[in-house]
PDB file of C-alpha atoms in Angstrom:
ATOM      1  CA  MET A   1      -2.899 110.946 127.107  1.00 93.00           C
ATOM      2  CA  LYS A   2       0.145 110.675 125.138  1.00 92.00           C
ATOM      3  CA  ILE A   3      -0.171 111.290 121.316  1.00 95.00           C
ATOM      4  CA  ASP A   4       2.781 111.375 118.704  1.00 91.00           C
ATOM      5  CA  ASP A   5       3.048 114.327 116.473  1.00 94.00           C
ATOM      6  CA  LEU A   6       1.801 113.085 112.942  1.00 96.00           C
ATOM      7  CA  HIS A   7       2.500 116.018 110.686  1.00 97.00           C
ATOM      8  CA  SER A   8       2.905 119.627 111.110  1.00 96.00           C
ATOM      9  CA  TRP A   9      -0.185 121.944 110.894  1.00 97.00           C
ATOM     10  CA  ASP A  10       1.499 125.174 109.700  1.00 95.00           C
ATOM     11  CA  LEU A  11       0.657 124.611 105.954  1.00 97.00           C
ATOM     12  CA  SER A  12      -1.104 126.433 103.224  1.00 97.00           C
ATOM     13  CA  PRO A  13      -4.505 125.674 102.207  1.00 97.00           C
ATOM     14  CA  LYS A  14      -3.080 123.966  98.655  1.00 98.00           C
ATOM     15  CA  ALA A  15      -0.583 121.807 100.746  1.00 98.00           C
ATOM     16  CA  ALA A  16      -3.514 120.934 103.455  1.00 98.00           C
ATOM     17  CA  VAL A  17      -5.642 119.516 100.559  1.00 98.00           C
ATOM     18  CA  ALA A  18      -2.732 117.487  99.289  1.00 98.00           C
ATOM     19  CA  LEU A  19      -2.000 115.864 102.835  1.00 98.00           C
ATOM     20  CA  GLN A  20      -5.429 115.027 103.401  1.00 98.00           C
ATOM     21  CA  ARG A  21      -5.558 113.102 100.278  1.00 98.00           C
ATOM     22  CA  ASP A  22      -2.472 111.168 101.283  1.00 98.00           C
ATOM     23  CA  LEU A  23      -3.845 110.597 104.741  1.00 98.00           C
ATOM     24  CA  ALA A  24      -6.938 109.324 103.787  1.00 98.00           C
ATOM     25  CA  LYS A  25      -5.383 106.288 102.249  1.00 98.00           C
ATOM     26  CA  HIS A  26      -4.826 105.291 106.020  1.00 98.00           C
ATOM     27  CA  LEU A  27      -7.931 105.089 107.266  1.00 98.00           C
ATOM     28  CA  VAL A  28      -9.622 101.870 108.311  1.00 98.00           C
ATOM     29  CA  ASP A  29     -13.569 102.149 108.349  1.00 97.00           C
ATOM     30  CA  ASN A  30     -14.343  98.250 108.253  1.00 97.00           C
ATOM     31  CA  ALA A  31     -13.023  97.428 111.702  1.00 97.00           C
ATOM     32  CA  PRO A  32     -16.379  96.464 113.771  1.00 96.00           C
ATOM     33  CA  LEU A  33     -16.103  97.559 117.543  1.00 96.00           C
ATOM     34  CA  ASP A  34     -16.086  94.987 120.236  1.00 96.00           C
ATOM     35  CA  LEU A  35     -19.209  96.892 121.990  1.00 95.00           C
ATOM     36  CA  GLN A  36     -18.487  94.803 125.104  1.00 95.00           C
ATOM     37  CA  GLN A  37     -15.416  96.377 125.373  1.00 96.00           C
ATOM     38  CA  VAL A  38     -16.522  99.961 124.963  1.00 98.00           C
ATOM     39  CA  HIS A  39     -16.803 101.349 128.593  1.00 98.00           C
ATOM     40  CA  THR A  40     -15.895 104.929 128.159  1.00 98.00           C
ATOM     41  CA  VAL A  41     -16.966 107.283 125.144  1.00 98.00           C
ATOM     42  CA  ALA A  42     -15.433 110.900 124.746  1.00 98.00           C
ATOM     43  CA  GLY A  43     -17.149 114.068 123.166  1.00 98.00           C
ATOM     44  CA  VAL A  44     -14.888 116.280 121.466  1.00 98.00           C
ATOM     45  CA  ASP A  45     -16.272 120.005 120.409  1.00 98.00           C
ATOM     46  CA  VAL A  46     -14.548 123.327 119.757  1.00 98.00           C
ATOM     47  CA  SER A  47     -15.983 126.758 120.361  1.00 97.00           C
ATOM     48  CA  VAL A  48     -14.214 129.774 118.501  1.00 96.00           C
ATOM     49  CA  ARG A  49     -14.650 133.307 119.381  1.00 94.00           C
ATOM     50  CA  GLY A  50     -12.722 136.579 118.955  1.00 92.00           C
ATOM     51  CA  GLY A  51      -9.573 134.964 117.465  1.00 94.00           C
ATOM     52  CA  MET A  52      -9.321 132.399 120.092  1.00 97.00           C
ATOM     53  CA  SER A  53     -10.570 128.672 120.093  1.00 98.00           C
ATOM     54  CA  GLN A  54     -11.169 126.559 122.968  1.00 98.00           C
ATOM     55  CA  ALA A  55     -11.674 122.717 122.694  1.00 98.00           C
ATOM     56  CA  ALA A  56     -13.251 120.544 125.788  1.00 98.00           C
ATOM     57  CA  VAL A  57     -13.198 116.700 125.625  1.00 98.00           C
ATOM     58  CA  VAL A  58     -15.575 115.200 128.237  1.00 98.00           C
ATOM     59  CA  VAL A  59     -15.364 111.400 129.267  1.00 98.00           C
ATOM     60  CA  MET A  60     -18.257 109.471 129.947  1.00 98.00           C
ATOM     61  CA  ARG A  61     -18.749 106.189 131.498  1.00 98.00           C
ATOM     62  CA  LEU A  62     -21.172 103.722 129.802  1.00 97.00           C
ATOM     63  CA  PRO A  63     -24.178 102.691 130.323  1.00 96.00           C
ATOM     64  CA  GLN A  64     -24.779 105.570 132.904  1.00 97.00           C
ATOM     65  CA  LEU A  65     -23.262 108.314 130.801  1.00 98.00           C
ATOM     66  CA  ALA A  66     -21.592 109.519 133.834  1.00 98.00           C
ATOM     67  CA  ILE A  67     -18.975 112.381 133.549  1.00 98.00           C
ATOM     68  CA  ILE A  68     -15.678 110.933 134.781  1.00 98.00           C
ATOM     69  CA  GLU A  69     -13.204 113.166 133.144  1.00 98.00           C
ATOM     70  CA  THR A  70     -13.300 116.881 131.490  1.00 98.00           C
ATOM     71  CA  ALA A  71     -10.338 118.239 129.798  1.00 98.00           C
ATOM     72  CA  ARG A  72      -9.911 121.813 128.253  1.00 98.00           C
ATOM     73  CA  ALA A  73      -7.361 123.992 126.017  1.00 98.00           C
ATOM     74  CA  ALA A  74      -7.508 127.379 124.436  1.00 98.00           C
ATOM     75  CA  GLU A  75      -5.045 128.799 122.107  1.00 97.00           C
ATOM     76  CA  ALA A  76      -5.327 131.458 119.059  1.00 97.00           C
ATOM     77  CA  THR A  77      -7.039 130.440 116.202  1.00 97.00           C
ATOM     78  CA  ARG A  78      -4.321 130.150 113.635  1.00 94.00           C
ATOM     79  CA  PHE A  79      -5.788 128.771 110.469  1.00 96.00           C
ATOM     80  CA  PRO A  80      -8.982 130.679 108.327  1.00 95.00           C
ATOM     81  CA  TYR A  81     -12.349 129.179 108.027  1.00 95.00           C
ATOM     82  CA  ILE A  82     -12.302 127.194 104.782  1.00 97.00           C
ATOM     83  CA  PRO A  83     -15.169 124.297 104.000  1.00 96.00           C
ATOM     84  CA  GLY A  84     -13.212 121.119 104.131  1.00 97.00           C
ATOM     85  CA  LEU A  85     -10.444 122.137 106.036  1.00 98.00           C
ATOM     86  CA  LEU A  86     -11.681 122.373 109.447  1.00 96.00           C
ATOM     87  CA  ALA A  87      -9.377 119.844 111.036  1.00 97.00           C
ATOM     88  CA  PHE A  88      -6.326 122.506 110.577  1.00 98.00           C
ATOM     89  CA  ARG A  89      -8.326 125.135 112.283  1.00 97.00           C
ATOM     90  CA  GLU A  90      -9.644 122.963 115.023  1.00 98.00           C
ATOM     91  CA  GLY A  91      -7.245 119.950 115.205  1.00 98.00           C
ATOM     92  CA  PRO A  92      -4.352 121.787 117.241  1.00 98.00           C
ATOM     93  CA  VAL A  93      -6.527 123.007 120.320  1.00 98.00           C
ATOM     94  CA  VAL A  94      -8.399 119.577 120.229  1.00 98.00           C
ATOM     95  CA  LEU A  95      -5.208 117.736 120.714  1.00 98.00           C
ATOM     96  CA  ALA A  96      -3.956 120.057 123.138  1.00 98.00           C
ATOM     97  CA  ALA A  97      -6.958 119.025 125.317  1.00 98.00           C
ATOM     98  CA  LEU A  98      -6.356 115.498 124.542  1.00 98.00           C
ATOM     99  CA  ARG A  99      -3.074 115.671 125.808  1.00 98.00           C
ATOM    100  CA  ARG A 100      -4.526 116.670 129.437  1.00 98.00           C
ATOM    101  CA  LEU A 101      -6.460 113.471 129.833  1.00 97.00           C
ATOM    102  CA  GLU A 102      -5.601 111.149 132.118  1.00 97.00           C
ATOM    103  CA  ILE A 103      -7.863 108.827 130.914  1.00 96.00           C
ATOM    104  CA  GLU A 104      -7.796 107.060 127.615  1.00 97.00           C
ATOM    105  CA  PRO A 105     -11.266 106.530 126.184  1.00 98.00           C
ATOM    106  CA  ASP A 106     -12.440 103.460 124.201  1.00 98.00           C
ATOM    107  CA  ALA A 107     -14.141 105.606 121.321  1.00 98.00           C
ATOM    108  CA  PHE A 108     -14.316 109.476 120.701  1.00 98.00           C
ATOM    109  CA  LEU A 109     -17.311 111.103 119.391  1.00 98.00           C
ATOM    110  CA  PHE A 110     -16.728 114.397 117.482  1.00 98.00           C
ATOM    111  CA  ASP A 111     -19.205 117.068 116.808  1.00 98.00           C
ATOM    112  CA  GLY A 112     -18.044 117.196 113.376  1.00 97.00           C
ATOM    113  CA  MET A 113     -17.941 114.890 110.164  1.00 98.00           C
ATOM    114  CA  GLY A 114     -15.944 111.612 109.907  1.00 98.00           C
ATOM    115  CA  GLN A 115     -15.822 110.232 106.544  1.00 98.00           C
ATOM    116  CA  ILE A 116     -18.683 112.445 105.071  1.00 98.00           C
ATOM    117  CA  HIS A 117     -16.035 114.687 103.712  1.00 98.00           C
ATOM    118  CA  PRO A 118     -14.841 115.484  99.783  1.00 97.00           C
ATOM    119  CA  ARG A 119     -11.866 113.729 100.501  1.00 98.00           C
ATOM    120  CA  ARG A 120     -13.052 111.564 103.732  1.00 98.00           C
ATOM    121  CA  MET A 121     -11.133 113.814 105.649  1.00 98.00           C
ATOM    122  CA  GLY A 122     -13.802 115.475 108.285  1.00 98.00           C
ATOM    123  CA  ILE A 123     -12.175 116.347 111.758  1.00 98.00           C
ATOM    124  CA  ALA A 124     -13.102 112.947 113.404  1.00 98.00           C
ATOM    125  CA  ALA A 125     -11.220 110.860 110.465  1.00 98.00           C
ATOM    126  CA  HIS A 126      -8.286 113.225 110.551  1.00 98.00           C
ATOM    127  CA  LEU A 127      -7.779 113.349 114.126  1.00 98.00           C
ATOM    128  CA  GLY A 128      -8.328 109.574 114.427  1.00 98.00           C
ATOM    129  CA  LEU A 129      -4.882 108.937 112.593  1.00 98.00           C
ATOM    130  CA  TRP A 130      -3.338 111.256 115.380  1.00 98.00           C
ATOM    131  CA  LEU A 131      -4.964 109.080 118.050  1.00 97.00           C
ATOM    132  CA  GLY A 132      -5.123 105.796 116.745  1.00 97.00           C
ATOM    133  CA  ARG A 133      -8.181 105.158 118.498  1.00 97.00           C
ATOM    134  CA  PRO A 134     -11.750 104.686 117.299  1.00 98.00           C
ATOM    135  CA  THR A 135     -13.200 107.964 116.311  1.00 98.00           C
ATOM    136  CA  ILE A 136     -17.010 108.569 115.175  1.00 98.00           C
ATOM    137  CA  GLY A 137     -18.173 111.724 113.577  1.00 98.00           C
ATOM    138  CA  CYS A 138     -21.775 113.106 114.635  1.00 98.00           C
ATOM    139  CA  GLY A 139     -22.442 116.149 112.253  1.00 98.00           C
ATOM    140  CA  LYS A 140     -25.616 118.419 112.827  1.00 96.00           C
ATOM    141  CA  SER A 141     -26.034 119.674 109.202  1.00 97.00           C
ATOM    142  CA  HIS A 142     -25.958 118.427 105.716  1.00 97.00           C
ATOM    143  CA  TYR A 143     -22.437 118.939 104.230  1.00 97.00           C
ATOM    144  CA  ILE A 144     -22.482 116.617 101.087  1.00 98.00           C
ATOM    145  CA  GLY A 145     -24.035 114.036  99.617  1.00 98.00           C
ATOM    146  CA  ASP A 146     -27.556 112.659  98.762  1.00 98.00           C
ATOM    147  CA  TYR A 147     -29.863 110.857 100.987  1.00 98.00           C
ATOM    148  CA  ARG A 148     -33.556 110.404 101.865  1.00 97.00           C
ATOM    149  CA  LEU A 149     -34.924 111.076 105.084  1.00 97.00           C
ATOM    150  CA  PRO A 150     -35.039 108.204 107.684  1.00 98.00           C
ATOM    151  CA  ALA A 151     -38.343 107.220 109.094  1.00 98.00           C
ATOM    152  CA  ASP A 152     -39.544 109.299 112.174  1.00 97.00           C
ATOM    153  CA  VAL A 153     -38.381 106.326 114.483  1.00 96.00           C
ATOM    154  CA  LYS A 154     -35.478 106.557 116.785  1.00 96.00           C
ATOM    155  CA  GLY A 155     -32.450 104.334 115.290  1.00 97.00           C
ATOM    156  CA  ALA A 156     -33.749 104.835 111.518  1.00 98.00           C
ATOM    157  CA  ARG A 157     -31.248 105.502 109.173  1.00 98.00           C
ATOM    158  CA  SER A 158     -30.741 106.136 105.547  1.00 98.00           C
ATOM    159  CA  PRO A 159     -27.258 105.972 103.591  1.00 98.00           C
ATOM    160  CA  LEU A 160     -25.497 109.273 102.900  1.00 98.00           C
ATOM    161  CA  ILE A 161     -24.256 108.419  99.043  1.00 98.00           C
ATOM    162  CA  HIS A 162     -21.415 110.987  97.429  1.00 98.00           C
ATOM    163  CA  ARG A 163     -20.601 109.932  93.867  1.00 96.00           C
ATOM    164  CA  GLY A 164     -21.400 106.603  94.280  1.00 96.00           C
ATOM    165  CA  GLU A 165     -19.901 105.741  97.682  1.00 96.00           C
ATOM    166  CA  ALA A 166     -21.686 105.227 101.092  1.00 97.00           C
ATOM    167  CA  LEU A 167     -20.036 107.980 103.343  1.00 98.00           C
ATOM    168  CA  GLY A 168     -21.871 107.627 106.394  1.00 98.00           C
ATOM    169  CA  VAL A 169     -25.741 107.428 107.280  1.00 98.00           C
ATOM    170  CA  VAL A 170     -28.505 109.843 108.174  1.00 98.00           C
ATOM    171  CA  LEU A 171     -29.419 108.956 111.734  1.00 98.00           C
ATOM    172  CA  ARG A 172     -32.756 109.599 113.431  1.00 98.00           C
ATOM    173  CA  SER A 173     -31.521 109.970 116.982  1.00 97.00           C
ATOM    174  CA  ARG A 174     -34.891 111.443 118.302  1.00 95.00           C
ATOM    175  CA  VAL A 175     -38.294 111.451 116.790  1.00 96.00           C
ATOM    176  CA  HIS A 176     -39.785 114.737 115.717  1.00 95.00           C
ATOM    177  CA  VAL A 177     -36.579 116.289 115.096  1.00 96.00           C
ATOM    178  CA  LYS A 178     -33.983 116.628 112.403  1.00 97.00           C
ATOM    179  CA  PRO A 179     -31.602 113.793 111.892  1.00 98.00           C
ATOM    180  CA  ILE A 180     -28.077 113.997 112.616  1.00 98.00           C
ATOM    181  CA  TYR A 181     -24.974 112.759 110.095  1.00 98.00           C
ATOM    182  CA  VAL A 182     -23.030 109.791 111.399  1.00 98.00           C
ATOM    183  CA  SER A 183     -19.913 108.411 110.002  1.00 98.00           C
ATOM    184  CA  VAL A 184     -16.855 106.578 110.730  1.00 98.00           C
ATOM    185  CA  GLY A 185     -13.622 108.620 111.389  1.00 98.00           C
ATOM    186  CA  HIS A 186     -11.020 105.559 111.959  1.00 98.00           C
ATOM    187  CA  LEU A 187     -10.775 102.290 113.226  1.00 98.00           C
ATOM    188  CA  ALA A 188     -14.392 101.469 113.390  1.00 98.00           C
ATOM    189  CA  ASP A 189     -17.477 100.671 111.305  1.00 98.00           C
ATOM    190  CA  ILE A 190     -20.802 101.977 110.318  1.00 98.00           C
ATOM    191  CA  GLU A 191     -23.155  99.486 112.088  1.00 97.00           C
ATOM    192  CA  THR A 192     -20.934 100.085 115.398  1.00 97.00           C
ATOM    193  CA  ALA A 193     -20.506 103.563 115.180  1.00 98.00           C
ATOM    194  CA  VAL A 194     -24.327 103.939 114.578  1.00 98.00           C
ATOM    195  CA  GLU A 195     -24.846 101.828 117.902  1.00 98.00           C
ATOM    196  CA  ILE A 196     -22.202 103.785 119.987  1.00 98.00           C
ATOM    197  CA  THR A 197     -24.085 106.996 119.048  1.00 98.00           C
ATOM    198  CA  LEU A 198     -27.631 105.484 119.856  1.00 98.00           C
ATOM    199  CA  ARG A 199     -26.122 104.264 123.255  1.00 97.00           C
ATOM    200  CA  CYS A 200     -24.943 107.676 124.247  1.00 98.00           C
ATOM    201  CA  THR A 201     -28.134 109.348 123.061  1.00 97.00           C
ATOM    202  CA  THR A 202     -31.088 109.668 125.589  1.00 95.00           C
ATOM    203  CA  ARG A 203     -33.515 112.600 125.081  1.00 92.00           C
ATOM    204  CA  PHE A 204     -31.809 114.765 123.313  1.00 96.00           C
ATOM    205  CA  ARG A 205     -30.805 115.094 119.309  1.00 97.00           C
ATOM    206  CA  LEU A 206     -27.183 115.108 119.928  1.00 98.00           C
ATOM    207  CA  PRO A 207     -25.231 112.092 122.046  1.00 98.00           C
ATOM    208  CA  GLU A 208     -24.752 113.017 125.606  1.00 98.00           C
ATOM    209  CA  PRO A 209     -20.570 113.204 125.385  1.00 98.00           C
ATOM    210  CA  VAL A 210     -20.892 115.612 122.316  1.00 98.00           C
ATOM    211  CA  ARG A 211     -23.602 117.864 124.223  1.00 98.00           C
ATOM    212  CA  ALA A 212     -21.335 118.013 127.344  1.00 98.00           C
ATOM    213  CA  ALA A 213     -18.587 118.612 125.153  1.00 98.00           C
ATOM    214  CA  HIS A 214     -20.293 121.381 123.767  1.00 98.00           C
ATOM    215  CA  LYS A 215     -20.853 122.833 127.074  1.00 98.00           C
ATOM    216  CA  ALA A 216     -17.483 122.717 128.139  1.00 98.00           C
ATOM    217  CA  ALA A 217     -15.839 124.312 125.341  1.00 98.00           C
ATOM    218  CA  THR A 218     -18.249 127.466 124.927  1.00 95.00           C
ATOM    219  CA  LEU A 219     -16.160 130.430 125.495  1.00 80.00           C
TER     220      LEU A 219
END
């Protein structure tokens, strides 16, 4: 998969924050996807252990959710763990894995946040700008914002509000389990982001492409 360089990753934390604020101006989160044209979805995840990071991208075909390609990359972890700057820690190795893909997926589901982020620049949003493709964040844990728990029914959702703005939704992907935090990264809207997430979710809490990427990335 061909990906053009957008910026350098060799930045100080202060410069990284400034870059996020600038890049956020270019995000598109009001673009409904034609779900009839979404045939392949990639899950993206990273595992970090002992100074090494391994990224995995697993592409599945809808509606069967059959794996049709897996790409991995591993490299030294160069950026420290700093809340809000996850993309600078994981972005380079994810891009290395993405560049090994032969298939160009129709949409990407990241194990991480999209615009549920203080500067709207979670890893799904940040890398969405690099990819120029629809990206969706599927977070497992509460990060920022206020919400009411959705009903205990698959597909139930409630808005997540931060500083008066709706940044995404809290989605019940399975009954009797904790919800997940879904938001647009880039080039989608929240309704189709939720619909793609649900189409990729079977009997587990997380969407199948994300689960597969997690397994493939584990060091």
